[in-house]
Short mmCIF file of C-alpha atoms in Angstrom, two decimals:
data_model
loop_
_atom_site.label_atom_id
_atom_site.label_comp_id
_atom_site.label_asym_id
_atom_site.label_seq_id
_atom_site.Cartn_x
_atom_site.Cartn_y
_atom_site.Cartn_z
CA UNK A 107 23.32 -89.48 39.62
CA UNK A 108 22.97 -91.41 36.04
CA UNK A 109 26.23 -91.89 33.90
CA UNK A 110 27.87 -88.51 32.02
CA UNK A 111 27.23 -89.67 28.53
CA UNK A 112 28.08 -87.98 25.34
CA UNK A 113 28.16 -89.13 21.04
CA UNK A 114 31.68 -88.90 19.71
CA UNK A 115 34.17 -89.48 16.73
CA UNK A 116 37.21 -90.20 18.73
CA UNK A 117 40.55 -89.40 17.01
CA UNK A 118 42.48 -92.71 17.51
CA UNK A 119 46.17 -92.94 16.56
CA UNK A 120 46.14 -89.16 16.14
CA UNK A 121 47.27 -88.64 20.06
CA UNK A 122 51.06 -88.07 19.02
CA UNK A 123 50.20 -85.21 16.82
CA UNK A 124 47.44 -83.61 18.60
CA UNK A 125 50.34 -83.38 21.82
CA UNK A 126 52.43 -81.60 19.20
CA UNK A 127 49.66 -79.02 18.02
CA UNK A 128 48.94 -78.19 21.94
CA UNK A 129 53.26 -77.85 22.20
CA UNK A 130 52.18 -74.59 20.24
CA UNK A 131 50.20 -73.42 24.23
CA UNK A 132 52.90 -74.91 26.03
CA UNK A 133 53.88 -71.56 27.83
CA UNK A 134 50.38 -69.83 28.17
CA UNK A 135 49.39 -69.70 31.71
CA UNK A 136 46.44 -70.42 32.18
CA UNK A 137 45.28 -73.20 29.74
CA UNK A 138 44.52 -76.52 30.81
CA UNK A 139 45.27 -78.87 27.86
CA UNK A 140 43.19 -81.62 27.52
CA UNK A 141 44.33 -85.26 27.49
CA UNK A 142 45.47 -85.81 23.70
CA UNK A 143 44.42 -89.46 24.11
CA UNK A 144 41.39 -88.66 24.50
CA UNK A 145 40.95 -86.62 21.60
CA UNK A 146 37.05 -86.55 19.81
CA UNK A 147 34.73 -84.61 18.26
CA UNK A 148 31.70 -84.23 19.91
CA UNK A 149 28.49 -84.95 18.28
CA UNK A 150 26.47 -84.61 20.74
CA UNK A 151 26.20 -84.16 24.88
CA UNK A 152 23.36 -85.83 26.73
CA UNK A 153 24.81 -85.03 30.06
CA UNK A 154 23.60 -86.96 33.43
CA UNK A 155 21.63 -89.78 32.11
CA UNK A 156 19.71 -93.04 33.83
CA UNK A 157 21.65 -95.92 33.31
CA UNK A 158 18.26 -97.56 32.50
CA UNK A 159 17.91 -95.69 29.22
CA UNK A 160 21.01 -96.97 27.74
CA UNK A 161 18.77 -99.48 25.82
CA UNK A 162 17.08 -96.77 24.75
CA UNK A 163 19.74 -94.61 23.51
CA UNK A 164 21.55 -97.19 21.88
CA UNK A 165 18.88 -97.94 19.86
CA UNK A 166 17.92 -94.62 18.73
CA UNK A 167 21.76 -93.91 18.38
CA UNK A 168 21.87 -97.09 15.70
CA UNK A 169 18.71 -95.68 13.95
CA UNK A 170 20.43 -92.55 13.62
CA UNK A 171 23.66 -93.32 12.20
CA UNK A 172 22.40 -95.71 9.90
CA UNK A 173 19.80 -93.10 8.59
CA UNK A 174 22.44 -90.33 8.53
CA UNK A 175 23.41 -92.53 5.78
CA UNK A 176 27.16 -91.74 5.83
CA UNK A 177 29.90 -94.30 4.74
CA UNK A 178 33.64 -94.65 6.30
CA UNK A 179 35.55 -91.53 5.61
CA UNK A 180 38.40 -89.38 6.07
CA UNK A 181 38.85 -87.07 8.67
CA UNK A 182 41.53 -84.32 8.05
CA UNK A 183 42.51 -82.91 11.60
CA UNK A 184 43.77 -79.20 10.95
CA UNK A 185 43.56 -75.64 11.54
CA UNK A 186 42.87 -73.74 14.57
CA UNK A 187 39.80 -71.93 16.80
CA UNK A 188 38.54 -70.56 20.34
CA UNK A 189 35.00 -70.62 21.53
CA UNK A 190 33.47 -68.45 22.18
CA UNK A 191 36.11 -65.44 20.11
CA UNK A 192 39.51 -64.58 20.79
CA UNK A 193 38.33 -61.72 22.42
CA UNK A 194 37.08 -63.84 25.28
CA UNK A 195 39.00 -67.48 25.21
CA UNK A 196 36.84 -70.40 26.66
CA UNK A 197 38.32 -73.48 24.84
CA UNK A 198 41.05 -73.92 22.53
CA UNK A 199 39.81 -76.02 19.58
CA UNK A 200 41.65 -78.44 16.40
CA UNK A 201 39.41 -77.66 13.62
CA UNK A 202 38.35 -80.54 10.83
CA UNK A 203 39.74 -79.63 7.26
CA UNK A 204 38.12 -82.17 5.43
CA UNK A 205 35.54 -84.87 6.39
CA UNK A 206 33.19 -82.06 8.04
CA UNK A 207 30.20 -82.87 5.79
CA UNK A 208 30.08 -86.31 7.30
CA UNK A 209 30.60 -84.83 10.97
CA UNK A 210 27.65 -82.72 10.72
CA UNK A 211 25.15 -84.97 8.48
CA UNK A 212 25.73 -87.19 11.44
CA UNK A 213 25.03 -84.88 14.12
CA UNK A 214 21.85 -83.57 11.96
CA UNK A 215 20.68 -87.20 12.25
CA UNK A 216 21.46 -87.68 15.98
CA UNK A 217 20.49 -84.41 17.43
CA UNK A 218 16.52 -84.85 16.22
CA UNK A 219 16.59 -88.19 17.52
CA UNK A 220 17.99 -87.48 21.06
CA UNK A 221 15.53 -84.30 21.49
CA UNK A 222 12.97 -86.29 20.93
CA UNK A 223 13.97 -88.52 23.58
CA UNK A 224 13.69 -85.67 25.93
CA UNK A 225 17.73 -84.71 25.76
CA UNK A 226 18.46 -80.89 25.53
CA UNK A 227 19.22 -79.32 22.04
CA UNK A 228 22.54 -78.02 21.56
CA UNK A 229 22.62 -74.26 22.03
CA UNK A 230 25.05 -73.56 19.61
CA UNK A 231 25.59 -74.00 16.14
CA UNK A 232 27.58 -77.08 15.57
CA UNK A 233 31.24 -76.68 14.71
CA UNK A 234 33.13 -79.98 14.01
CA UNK A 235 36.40 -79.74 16.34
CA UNK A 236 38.51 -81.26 19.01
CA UNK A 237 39.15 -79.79 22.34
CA UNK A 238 42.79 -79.08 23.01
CA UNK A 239 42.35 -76.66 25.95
CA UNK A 240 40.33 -75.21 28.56
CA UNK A 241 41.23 -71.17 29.41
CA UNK A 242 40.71 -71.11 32.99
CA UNK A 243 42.34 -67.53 33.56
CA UNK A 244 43.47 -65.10 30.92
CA UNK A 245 47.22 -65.01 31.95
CA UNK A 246 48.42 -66.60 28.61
CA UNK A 247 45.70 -65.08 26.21
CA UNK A 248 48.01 -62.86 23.83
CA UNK A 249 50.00 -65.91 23.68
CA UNK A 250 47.04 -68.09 22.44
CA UNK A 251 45.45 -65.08 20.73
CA UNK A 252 48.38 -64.88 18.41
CA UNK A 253 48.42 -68.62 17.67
CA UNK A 254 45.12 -69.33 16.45
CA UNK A 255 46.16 -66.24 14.07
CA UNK A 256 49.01 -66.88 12.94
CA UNK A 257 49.67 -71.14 13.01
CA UNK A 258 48.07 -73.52 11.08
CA UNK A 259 48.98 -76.75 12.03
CA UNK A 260 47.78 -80.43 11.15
CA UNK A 261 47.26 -83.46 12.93
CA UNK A 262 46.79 -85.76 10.19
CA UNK A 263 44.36 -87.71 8.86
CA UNK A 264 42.08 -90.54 10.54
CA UNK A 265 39.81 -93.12 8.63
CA UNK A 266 36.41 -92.74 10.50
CA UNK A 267 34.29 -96.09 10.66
CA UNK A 268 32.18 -95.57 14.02
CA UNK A 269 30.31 -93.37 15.83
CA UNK A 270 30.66 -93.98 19.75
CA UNK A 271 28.37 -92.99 22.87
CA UNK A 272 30.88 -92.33 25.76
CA UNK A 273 30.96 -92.45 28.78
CA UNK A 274 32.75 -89.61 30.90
CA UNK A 275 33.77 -89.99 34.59
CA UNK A 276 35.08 -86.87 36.34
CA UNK A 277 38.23 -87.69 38.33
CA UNK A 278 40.77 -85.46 40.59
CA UNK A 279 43.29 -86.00 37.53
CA UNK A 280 40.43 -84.83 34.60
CA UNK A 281 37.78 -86.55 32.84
CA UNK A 282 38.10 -90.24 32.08
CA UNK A 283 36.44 -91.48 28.63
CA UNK A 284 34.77 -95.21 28.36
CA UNK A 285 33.16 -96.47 25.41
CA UNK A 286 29.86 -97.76 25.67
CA UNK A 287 29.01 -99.10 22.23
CA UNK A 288 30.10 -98.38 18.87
CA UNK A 289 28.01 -97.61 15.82
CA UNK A 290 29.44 -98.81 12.44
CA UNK A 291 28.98 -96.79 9.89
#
């Protein structure tokens, strides 16, 4: 088995108020926050991967985000969505209010690069967003349904100056994140 890799913009210094946002789930049963130090937007997923492409990758990755050609920005963390509709919950997402254009310029630069290394195209439109919650039963789905609907709450703002592959390692107490390398924008 190779290493669970994955492109990110993590959301560092934001943990404090993306706990607060998933306070708004606290008593839907049924949802499995996510840890809010870990909080990222995923660019892209490249799944199981041979720890003897990471050369590879890394370079293509650098090619990428410097030809996405996208200087240091700022992300506005805001807003809330579900995948895959509030009729049927899947995750519980914080959506990106402003700094979205750069999000998705870079993962229109990465995505092209990574196929043609052999990685699997996304199979969904791209939707810049952080994961607050996994539904694992629908116990608590009014509660989440009404929400999404009726709060809108913020998480602040983060400067973004990198673009990170990831590493993810599945433990008994969730998913643990490791940086790999860093990408400067």
């Amino acid at each position: 088995m190779g290493n669970r890799l994955f492109v990110s913009v993590d959301l560092d210094g934001l943990a404090e108020a993306v706990a607060d946002v998933q306070d708004l789930f606290a008593d839907a049963s049924g949802l499995n926050v996510t840890d809010p130090d870990q909080a990222h937007v995923t660019l892209f997923f490249l799944g199981d991967t041979d720890p003897a492409r990471l050369d590879e990758i890394t370079a293509t990755l650098d090619t990428a985000v410097a030809e996405a050609d996208v200087d240091p920005f700022t992300a506005e963390f805001g807003g809330l969505g579900v995948f895959p509709s509030l009729e049927y919950i899947s995750v519980v997402w914080l959506g990106v209010e402003s700094g979205d254009d750069q999000l998705t310029a870079l993962h229109e630069a990465i995505v092209p690069r990574l196929v043609e290394l052999g990685f699997e195209p996304p199979d969904h439109e791209f939707t810049p967003h952080a994961t607050l919650a996994r539904m694992e039963h629908a116990g608590g789905k009014d509660l989440v349904q009404d929400t999404v609907r009726e709060r809108d709450p913020t998480a602040g703002q983060l400067r973004v100056d990198e673009v990170r592959l990831t590493e993810s390692v599945l433990t008994d107490a969730g998913p643990e994140y490791h940086t790999v390398e860093r990408f400067e924008l």
